[in-house]
Structure formats: C-alpha cells, structure tokens
Amino acid sequence: MTNVRRFLNLVCASMVGLLLMAITSFLYSLHVLELRWMSSLLAVADVRRDQFSFAAHPVNVETTSYPWVGDPTCQHHAVQFAKNKSRPKWALTSFPGSGVTWTRQLIEGVTGIYTGTAHGSNEPPIVSTGHYGNWADLDCDCTILIKDHDGTSANNILDYLETTSNLTSNPAWREDYYQHRGILLIRNPIDTLFTYAHYLLSGNDQKGTGTPEDFTGPHWDVHVDYVAFAWADHAERWIQNIKEGTVVFYERLLQDTENELRRLLKAIHFTDPNRPPVDPERMRCTLQHKNRSDRKRTKKLTVPLSSKHYAKLMSSIDKVQRMLLKKGWPPLPIDLYDLRKPDVTPAALQHFKE
C-alpha cells in the first residue's frame, strides 16, 4: 500500500511539473509575441515620427538614375527630377501594404520623372539600381507624385485617430496642401492586412516576414481591428476630398498594367513632351520589367481568418464600395480579390459590386 501511495505521489508530482512547464512555455510564447508586436510599434513610431517631412536636401535636377541597367534595349532610359516649380503637387496616397513601392516603380519607368515621399529621406530607395526621389523637398514641385500614407502607419485605432486629428504633427490640411489633387491606390484589405503585418514584424523590412505564431492572440486581434477600420477610413477621407484625380486598383495594375497606368497618367494630366501622350518605348520597358523583385517578398505567409475578423474586413470593403459608387468612380474589383473564404457565393460577392 505504501509503495502504491508513493507511486501515486510521484505521478502527481510529475503531472504538476509537466503542467507548470507547459504553462511557463505558453506564457513565454505570449511574451515573445508581445515583444515582437511591441518592437514593431516602436519601429513605426521611430520611422514615422514626422508624418509629413520636408526633406532638408536641395534638389539637383541633374541627378539621374537608370532603373533598367543590364538590359541593352532599356538601360539608356533615365529617371530624373522635373525642373523646380514645374510640377503641381499630386498625392499618391495608400494604406501601407497596398503596393505603392511597385506602383512608384511603374510610374517612374513610364514617365522618367521621380516620385517623392511625404515621409522623409530615411525611406529605402524604391529600386536597387539607384534612386533619389525620396530626397526631394516636398516644395520643389519637381516630382510626378508624392507618396503619402497620411497617418495610417500605425497599428492600433487610438494611435491612428490621434495622429489624423493632430493638426501639428500630421496636418489635416493634407488635401489642401495638394490642392485636392490625388491618386488613391487601393488594394484588397485582406492582402494588405498580411503584407503590412509582415512589414511591421520584420522591423520595417519590405522583404521581411513574420511567423505563423505572430498571427494569433490579442495583438493579432488589435492589428486586424486596426486594418479593417483605418483601411476604410483612409479611403473614405480621400474619396471625399479628391477633386482632381482618381482611384487606381493594385489588382488591376497587376492584371492590365498598361491600361491602368494610362488611366492614372491621364488623371494627372501627364503628357510625354517628346512622344505624347506616352513614350511607347518607355511603356514597353516598364511592362517588360514590371516583375522586378527589388522590394518584393518571396514568401507571403497567411493564415485562415476567423469569422469575426473576416466579417470586419468584408464590412470595410462594403463601406468603401458604397463611397466609390457615390463618387461615380470605378468600383472595387471584387472579382479579382482573393477573399480567403471558399464558402463565399457569387450572390454574396454581387452584393459588394452593387
């Protein structure tokens, strides 16, 4: 009997030990995840501290780069600044993770004019073959478009609302600054959700990735809530305030690059001075090199969305779709979206198109 009791005591002690080890391991995992998400927030806060940055670098209109080095039929085409005070300010605004770097590559390729950025010269160049557009002072009026995330480079709703309402650190007069001129770039928010998460979790690395464990728990919930809210809010604000310009869709750029680019250039009144309206050779080279991987991830990890997360993102899609239709702009290309839900019927999708 004594031996049996001793055996049972040993079993109980072992089970308690294993349980404590499991709890400790679980809490440690939560702590690691929390540290990863918190470090991503600190990195964003550091990079985006000045949400509207006037670069201190004077613009040399002779500064030139060649995006297609190594291609004998395209490498002679240069990208450079327009003459100072020759281009009106146009915003190229998007939610982070919407493909704006790739879109800037396309625009610069076909126009030969640098795009700028509202976020300062610390941003990495958009191509690895040389790029100076991020160095431009916003008031040079020498870039074709200006990248502007407009306060969306956050990771929770409270920070976003504080940033977009703070007239000092992030001017609400952005639309006036651009004289209500803008191109709104929109991407499927479900794709944007994961792309932006990878960027944050890899320390603002445009080619970095997170891990499957990152896409779980309360911090993931906060991120999904934020993207669902701010993706729609940002789009709505610009749909309402753009008086000259249009919306451009990432998915359409992928599917029909030339026509979507031509529509964008027509909206900003661009005409090539030598071969109007668009230089066919520049267009050819742009399309030929549109799949360059300078700033693209080779791995695009995703996880299944919960019903709650999915519903919030679909509600945001519905909200933006209604705003676009009210404005009289092209609708979201829902038929090109990967909605990650096999049970979505054509009838359900039609609701978002109408």
XYZ file of C-alpha atoms in Angstrom, residues 2 22 26 33 37 50 57 60 100 102 109 122 125 133 158-159 184-185 188 239 283 287 303 315 335 349:
26
model
C 2.864 2.313 0.878
C 3.522 23.852 -20.168
C 2.835 29.178 -23.000
C 4.804 37.544 -29.376
C 4.444 43.318 -31.865
C 7.370 63.110 -38.508
C 18.129 68.102 -49.197
C 19.653 68.836 -58.200
C 2.831 51.694 -53.517
C 5.867 48.807 -57.002
C 9.576 53.992 -65.542
C 15.156 57.742 -44.431
C 15.070 53.626 -52.327
C 13.223 60.665 -55.367
C -6.354 55.035 -30.970
C -2.925 55.994 -32.333
C -5.849 56.914 -54.307
C -4.253 53.460 -54.557
C -7.753 44.148 -51.218
C -12.598 59.748 -51.871
C 5.982 51.815 -71.706
C 5.989 46.408 -68.773
C -3.309 32.187 -42.020
C -17.774 45.301 -43.820
C -13.887 39.686 -58.803
C -19.971 38.828 -53.912
